[in-house]
PDB file of N, CA and C in Angstrom:
ATOM      1  N   MET R 289     -74.660  -6.550 -46.332  1.00  0.00           N
ATOM      2  CA  MET R 289     -74.198  -7.114 -45.079  1.00  0.00           C
ATOM      3  C   MET R 289     -72.686  -7.325 -45.159  1.00  0.00           C
ATOM      4  N   SER R 290     -71.974  -6.868 -44.148  1.00  0.00           N
ATOM      5  CA  SER R 290     -70.518  -7.027 -44.145  1.00  0.00           C
ATOM      6  C   SER R 290     -70.138  -8.381 -43.549  1.00  0.00           C
ATOM      7  N   SER R 291     -68.996  -8.886 -43.996  1.00  0.00           N
ATOM      8  CA  SER R 291     -68.541 -10.179 -43.501  1.00  0.00           C
ATOM      9  C   SER R 291     -67.717 -10.000 -42.224  1.00  0.00           C
ATOM     10  N   LEU R 292     -67.662 -11.042 -41.423  1.00  0.00           N
ATOM     11  CA  LEU R 292     -66.922 -11.032 -40.164  1.00  0.00           C
ATOM     12  C   LEU R 292     -65.689 -11.909 -40.275  1.00  0.00           C
ATOM     13  N   ARG R 293     -64.691 -11.584 -39.504  1.00  0.00           N
ATOM     14  CA  ARG R 293     -63.493 -12.419 -39.369  1.00  0.00           C
ATOM     15  C   ARG R 293     -63.371 -12.815 -37.919  1.00  0.00           C
ATOM     16  N   ILE R 294     -62.960 -14.055 -37.682  1.00  0.00           N
ATOM     17  CA  ILE R 294     -62.749 -14.531 -36.326  1.00  0.00           C
ATOM     18  C   ILE R 294     -61.248 -14.693 -36.127  1.00  0.00           C
ATOM     19  N   LEU R 295     -60.724 -14.070 -35.082  1.00  0.00           N
ATOM     20  CA  LEU R 295     -59.308 -14.152 -34.756  1.00  0.00           C
ATOM     21  C   LEU R 295     -59.143 -15.006 -33.507  1.00  0.00           C
ATOM     22  N   VAL R 296     -58.294 -16.037 -33.595  1.00  0.00           N
ATOM     23  CA  VAL R 296     -58.043 -16.927 -32.465  1.00  0.00           C
ATOM     24  C   VAL R 296     -56.546 -16.921 -32.173  1.00  0.00           C
ATOM     25  N   GLY R 297     -56.188 -16.581 -30.960  1.00  0.00           N
ATOM     26  CA  GLY R 297     -54.782 -16.630 -30.551  1.00  0.00           C
ATOM     27  C   GLY R 297     -54.357 -18.067 -30.302  1.00  0.00           C
ATOM     28  N   VAL R 298     -53.218 -18.463 -30.845  1.00  0.00           N
ATOM     29  CA  VAL R 298     -52.741 -19.837 -30.721  1.00  0.00           C
ATOM     30  C   VAL R 298     -51.286 -19.806 -30.257  1.00  0.00           C
ATOM     31  N   LYS R 299     -50.963 -20.683 -29.315  1.00  0.00           N
ATOM     32  CA  LYS R 299     -49.613 -20.737 -28.763  1.00  0.00           C
ATOM     33  C   LYS R 299     -49.054 -22.150 -28.916  1.00  0.00           C
ATOM     34  N   ARG R 300     -47.806 -22.237 -29.316  1.00  0.00           N
ATOM     35  CA  ARG R 300     -47.117 -23.525 -29.434  1.00  0.00           C
ATOM     36  C   ARG R 300     -46.430 -23.809 -28.100  1.00  0.00           C
ATOM     37  N   VAL R 301     -46.668 -25.007 -27.557  1.00  0.00           N
ATOM     38  CA  VAL R 301     -46.090 -25.390 -26.265  1.00  0.00           C
ATOM     39  C   VAL R 301     -45.447 -26.761 -26.392  1.00  0.00           C
ATOM     40  N   VAL R 302     -44.643 -27.128 -25.414  1.00  0.00           N
ATOM     41  CA  VAL R 302     -44.041 -28.457 -25.379  1.00  0.00           C
ATOM     42  C   VAL R 302     -45.169 -29.471 -25.226  1.00  0.00           C
ATOM     43  N   ASP R 303     -45.130 -30.537 -26.021  1.00  0.00           N
ATOM     44  CA  ASP R 303     -46.177 -31.552 -25.997  1.00  0.00           C
ATOM     45  C   ASP R 303     -46.351 -32.120 -24.590  1.00  0.00           C
ATOM     46  N   SER R 304     -47.596 -32.382 -24.205  1.00  0.00           N
ATOM     47  CA  SER R 304     -47.871 -32.853 -22.844  1.00  0.00           C
ATOM     48  C   SER R 304     -47.331 -34.256 -22.582  1.00  0.00           C
ATOM     49  N   ALA R 305     -47.052 -35.029 -23.631  1.00  0.00           N
ATOM     50  CA  ALA R 305     -46.522 -36.385 -23.454  1.00  0.00           C
ATOM     51  C   ALA R 305     -45.007 -36.386 -23.237  1.00  0.00           C
ATOM     52  N   VAL R 306     -44.359 -35.244 -23.441  1.00  0.00           N
ATOM     53  CA  VAL R 306     -42.900 -35.149 -23.325  1.00  0.00           C
ATOM     54  C   VAL R 306     -42.522 -34.741 -21.900  1.00  0.00           C
ATOM     55  N   LYS R 307     -41.501 -35.396 -21.364  1.00  0.00           N
ATOM     56  CA  LYS R 307     -41.005 -35.024 -20.050  1.00  0.00           C
ATOM     57  C   LYS R 307     -40.144 -33.767 -20.194  1.00  0.00           C
ATOM     58  N   VAL R 308     -40.514 -32.718 -19.489  1.00  0.00           N
ATOM     59  CA  VAL R 308     -39.815 -31.428 -19.576  1.00  0.00           C
ATOM     60  C   VAL R 308     -38.505 -31.520 -18.802  1.00  0.00           C
ATOM     61  N   ARG R 309     -37.412 -30.997 -19.438  1.00  0.00           N
ATOM     62  CA  ARG R 309     -36.092 -30.997 -18.800  1.00  0.00           C
ATOM     63  C   ARG R 309     -35.565 -29.573 -18.706  1.00  0.00           C
ATOM     64  N   VAL R 310     -34.875 -29.276 -17.633  1.00  0.00           N
ATOM     65  CA  VAL R 310     -34.235 -27.970 -17.444  1.00  0.00           C
ATOM     66  C   VAL R 310     -32.936 -27.967 -18.234  1.00  0.00           C
ATOM     67  N   ASN R 311     -32.613 -26.819 -18.884  1.00  0.00           N
ATOM     68  CA  ASN R 311     -31.372 -26.748 -19.673  1.00  0.00           C
ATOM     69  C   ASN R 311     -30.143 -26.730 -18.756  1.00  0.00           C
ATOM     70  N   LYS R 312     -28.973 -26.880 -19.359  1.00  0.00           N
ATOM     71  CA  LYS R 312     -27.721 -26.979 -18.589  1.00  0.00           C
ATOM     72  C   LYS R 312     -27.426 -25.733 -17.767  1.00  0.00           C
ATOM     73  N   ALA R 313     -27.810 -24.565 -18.279  1.00  0.00           N
ATOM     74  CA  ALA R 313     -27.544 -23.316 -17.568  1.00  0.00           C
ATOM     75  C   ALA R 313     -28.552 -23.049 -16.448  1.00  0.00           C
ATOM     76  N   LEU R 314     -29.551 -23.933 -16.317  1.00  0.00           N
ATOM     77  CA  LEU R 314     -30.603 -23.787 -15.308  1.00  0.00           C
ATOM     78  C   LEU R 314     -31.388 -22.485 -15.449  1.00  0.00           C
ATOM     79  N   THR R 315     -31.545 -22.041 -16.701  1.00  0.00           N
ATOM     80  CA  THR R 315     -32.248 -20.785 -16.941  1.00  0.00           C
ATOM     81  C   THR R 315     -33.590 -20.968 -17.646  1.00  0.00           C
ATOM     82  N   GLY R 316     -33.904 -22.196 -18.045  1.00  0.00           N
ATOM     83  CA  GLY R 316     -35.152 -22.420 -18.759  1.00  0.00           C
ATOM     84  C   GLY R 316     -35.329 -23.887 -19.104  1.00  0.00           C
ATOM     85  N   VAL R 317     -36.247 -24.138 -20.003  1.00  0.00           N
ATOM     86  CA  VAL R 317     -36.577 -25.496 -20.409  1.00  0.00           C
ATOM     87  C   VAL R 317     -35.822 -25.849 -21.684  1.00  0.00           C
ATOM     88  N   GLU R 318     -35.338 -27.069 -21.778  1.00  0.00           N
ATOM     89  CA  GLU R 318     -34.659 -27.562 -22.980  1.00  0.00           C
ATOM     90  C   GLU R 318     -35.695 -27.726 -24.091  1.00  0.00           C
ATOM     91  N   THR R 319     -35.474 -27.050 -25.233  1.00  0.00           N
ATOM     92  CA  THR R 319     -36.453 -27.089 -26.317  1.00  0.00           C
ATOM     93  C   THR R 319     -35.914 -27.707 -27.605  1.00  0.00           C
ATOM     94  N   THR R 320     -34.620 -28.001 -27.668  1.00  0.00           N
ATOM     95  CA  THR R 320     -34.075 -28.616 -28.872  1.00  0.00           C
ATOM     96  C   THR R 320     -34.479 -30.088 -28.922  1.00  0.00           C
ATOM     97  N   ASN R 321     -34.892 -30.526 -30.108  1.00  0.00           N
ATOM     98  CA  ASN R 321     -35.333 -31.902 -30.351  1.00  0.00           C
ATOM     99  C   ASN R 321     -36.482 -32.326 -29.435  1.00  0.00           C
ATOM    100  N   VAL R 322     -37.356 -31.376 -29.094  1.00  0.00           N
ATOM    101  CA  VAL R 322     -38.526 -31.659 -28.263  1.00  0.00           C
ATOM    102  C   VAL R 322     -39.770 -31.429 -29.108  1.00  0.00           C
ATOM    103  N   LYS R 323     -40.716 -32.359 -29.036  1.00  0.00           N
ATOM    104  CA  LYS R 323     -41.954 -32.229 -29.798  1.00  0.00           C
ATOM    105  C   LYS R 323     -42.829 -31.128 -29.203  1.00  0.00           C
ATOM    106  N   HIS R 324     -43.345 -30.260 -30.074  1.00  0.00           N
ATOM    107  CA  HIS R 324     -44.248 -29.195 -29.662  1.00  0.00           C
ATOM    108  C   HIS R 324     -45.634 -29.468 -30.241  1.00  0.00           C
ATOM    109  N   SER R 325     -46.642 -28.900 -29.605  1.00  0.00           N
ATOM    110  CA  SER R 325     -48.001 -29.007 -30.114  1.00  0.00           C
ATOM    111  C   SER R 325     -48.763 -27.744 -29.736  1.00  0.00           C
ATOM    112  N   MET R 326     -50.001 -27.652 -30.199  1.00  0.00           N
ATOM    113  CA  MET R 326     -50.827 -26.499 -29.880  1.00  0.00           C
ATOM    114  C   MET R 326     -51.307 -26.607 -28.429  1.00  0.00           C
ATOM    115  N   ASN R 327     -51.366 -25.481 -27.747  1.00  0.00           N
ATOM    116  CA  ASN R 327     -51.890 -25.423 -26.400  1.00  0.00           C
ATOM    117  C   ASN R 327     -53.298 -26.036 -26.405  1.00  0.00           C
ATOM    118  N   PRO R 328     -53.615 -26.973 -25.499  1.00  0.00           N
ATOM    119  CA  PRO R 328     -54.929 -27.626 -25.501  1.00  0.00           C
ATOM    120  C   PRO R 328     -56.095 -26.648 -25.384  1.00  0.00           C
ATOM    121  N   PHE R 329     -55.934 -25.575 -24.647  1.00  0.00           N
ATOM    122  CA  PHE R 329     -57.001 -24.592 -24.523  1.00  0.00           C
ATOM    123  C   PHE R 329     -57.200 -23.827 -25.840  1.00  0.00           C
ATOM    124  N   ASP R 330     -56.120 -23.631 -26.577  1.00  0.00           N
ATOM    125  CA  ASP R 330     -56.226 -22.983 -27.878  1.00  0.00           C
ATOM    126  C   ASP R 330     -56.927 -23.889 -28.880  1.00  0.00           C
ATOM    127  N   GLU R 331     -56.741 -25.202 -28.756  1.00  0.00           N
ATOM    128  CA  GLU R 331     -57.466 -26.139 -29.618  1.00  0.00           C
ATOM    129  C   GLU R 331     -58.964 -25.981 -29.428  1.00  0.00           C
ATOM    130  N   ILE R 332     -59.391 -25.810 -28.183  1.00  0.00           N
ATOM    131  CA  ILE R 332     -60.805 -25.608 -27.882  1.00  0.00           C
ATOM    132  C   ILE R 332     -61.296 -24.312 -28.525  1.00  0.00           C
ATOM    133  N   ALA R 333     -60.481 -23.263 -28.462  1.00  0.00           N
ATOM    134  CA  ALA R 333     -60.857 -21.981 -29.054  1.00  0.00           C
ATOM    135  C   ALA R 333     -61.000 -22.077 -30.572  1.00  0.00           C
ATOM    136  N   VAL R 334     -60.115 -22.828 -31.227  1.00  0.00           N
ATOM    137  CA  VAL R 334     -60.208 -23.012 -32.675  1.00  0.00           C
ATOM    138  C   VAL R 334     -61.475 -23.788 -33.025  1.00  0.00           C
ATOM    139  N   GLU R 335     -61.780 -24.821 -32.247  1.00  0.00           N
ATOM    140  CA  GLU R 335     -63.005 -25.588 -32.481  1.00  0.00           C
ATOM    141  C   GLU R 335     -64.239 -24.702 -32.341  1.00  0.00           C
ATOM    142  N   GLU R 336     -64.243 -23.826 -31.355  1.00  0.00           N
ATOM    143  CA  GLU R 336     -65.377 -22.918 -31.158  1.00  0.00           C
ATOM    144  C   GLU R 336     -65.491 -21.932 -32.315  1.00  0.00           C
ATOM    145  N   ALA R 337     -64.368 -21.472 -32.835  1.00  0.00           N
ATOM    146  CA  ALA R 337     -64.395 -20.578 -33.994  1.00  0.00           C
ATOM    147  C   ALA R 337     -65.024 -21.277 -35.198  1.00  0.00           C
ATOM    148  N   VAL R 338     -64.702 -22.541 -35.385  1.00  0.00           N
ATOM    149  CA  VAL R 338     -65.294 -23.309 -36.492  1.00  0.00           C
ATOM    150  C   VAL R 338     -66.797 -23.457 -36.274  1.00  0.00           C
ATOM    151  N   ARG R 339     -67.204 -23.712 -35.036  1.00  0.00           N
ATOM    152  CA  ARG R 339     -68.639 -23.821 -34.737  1.00  0.00           C
ATOM    153  C   ARG R 339     -69.357 -22.508 -35.031  1.00  0.00           C
ATOM    154  N   LEU R 340     -68.733 -21.388 -34.651  1.00  0.00           N
ATOM    155  CA  LEU R 340     -69.329 -20.079 -34.929  1.00  0.00           C
ATOM    156  C   LEU R 340     -69.470 -19.843 -36.424  1.00  0.00           C
ATOM    157  N   ARG R 341     -68.448 -20.236 -37.172  1.00  0.00           N
ATOM    158  CA  ARG R 341     -68.503 -20.063 -38.626  1.00  0.00           C
ATOM    159  C   ARG R 341     -69.634 -20.896 -39.219  1.00  0.00           C
ATOM    160  N   GLU R 342     -69.784 -22.132 -38.743  1.00  0.00           N
ATOM    161  CA  GLU R 342     -70.858 -22.984 -39.243  1.00  0.00           C
ATOM    162  C   GLU R 342     -72.225 -22.427 -38.867  1.00  0.00           C
ATOM    163  N   ALA R 343     -72.354 -21.845 -37.683  1.00  0.00           N
ATOM    164  CA  ALA R 343     -73.625 -21.310 -37.219  1.00  0.00           C
ATOM    165  C   ALA R 343     -74.036 -20.045 -37.967  1.00  0.00           C
ATOM    166  N   HIS R 344     -73.054 -19.224 -38.356  1.00  0.00           N
ATOM    167  CA  HIS R 344     -73.355 -17.940 -38.992  1.00  0.00           C
ATOM    168  C   HIS R 344     -73.177 -17.964 -40.506  1.00  0.00           C
ATOM    169  N   GLY R 345     -72.801 -19.098 -41.030  1.00  0.00           N
ATOM    170  CA  GLY R 345     -72.736 -19.271 -42.481  1.00  0.00           C
ATOM    171  C   GLY R 345     -71.855 -18.276 -43.191  1.00  0.00           C
ATOM    172  N   LYS R 346     -72.419 -17.617 -44.199  1.00  0.00           N
ATOM    173  CA  LYS R 346     -71.638 -16.730 -45.069  1.00  0.00           C
ATOM    174  C   LYS R 346     -71.260 -15.412 -44.408  1.00  0.00           C
ATOM    175  N   ARG R 347     -71.828 -15.104 -43.229  1.00  0.00           N
ATOM    176  CA  ARG R 347     -71.455 -13.859 -42.552  1.00  0.00           C
ATOM    177  C   ARG R 347     -70.013 -13.883 -42.087  1.00  0.00           C
ATOM    178  N   VAL R 348     -69.472 -15.075 -41.788  1.00  0.00           N
ATOM    179  CA  VAL R 348     -68.088 -15.207 -41.341  1.00  0.00           C
ATOM    180  C   VAL R 348     -67.251 -15.557 -42.552  1.00  0.00           C
ATOM    181  N   SER R 349     -66.362 -14.646 -42.949  1.00  0.00           N
ATOM    182  CA  SER R 349     -65.592 -14.862 -44.173  1.00  0.00           C
ATOM    183  C   SER R 349     -64.347 -15.723 -43.937  1.00  0.00           C
ATOM    184  N   GLU R 350     -63.728 -15.601 -42.740  1.00  0.00           N
ATOM    185  CA  GLU R 350     -62.508 -16.369 -42.505  1.00  0.00           C
ATOM    186  C   GLU R 350     -62.212 -16.483 -41.023  1.00  0.00           C
ATOM    187  N   ILE R 351     -61.428 -17.515 -40.694  1.00  0.00           N
ATOM    188  CA  ILE R 351     -60.915 -17.713 -39.341  1.00  0.00           C
ATOM    189  C   ILE R 351     -59.408 -17.548 -39.411  1.00  0.00           C
ATOM    190  N   ILE R 352     -58.870 -16.662 -38.583  1.00  0.00           N
ATOM    191  CA  ILE R 352     -57.426 -16.407 -38.573  1.00  0.00           C
ATOM    192  C   ILE R 352     -56.877 -16.891 -37.239  1.00  0.00           C
ATOM    193  N   ALA R 353     -55.883 -17.778 -37.318  1.00  0.00           N
ATOM    194  CA  ALA R 353     -55.270 -18.303 -36.087  1.00  0.00           C
ATOM    195  C   ALA R 353     -53.833 -17.832 -36.007  1.00  0.00           C
TER     196      ALA R 353
END
């Protein structure tokens, strides 16, 4: 039996508790000295990958995020 790998895409975003500010050039968001965290939807995907690994035991060799 071959082992499976689970791949989960993860994105770093500005933390939801931080007030987003526009940069001086008005071309984007100010990101210096701003706390970042994992996208909340990606957190759910990682949790589901862990559940799948627990459900399938040794068939799942690794989770890659």
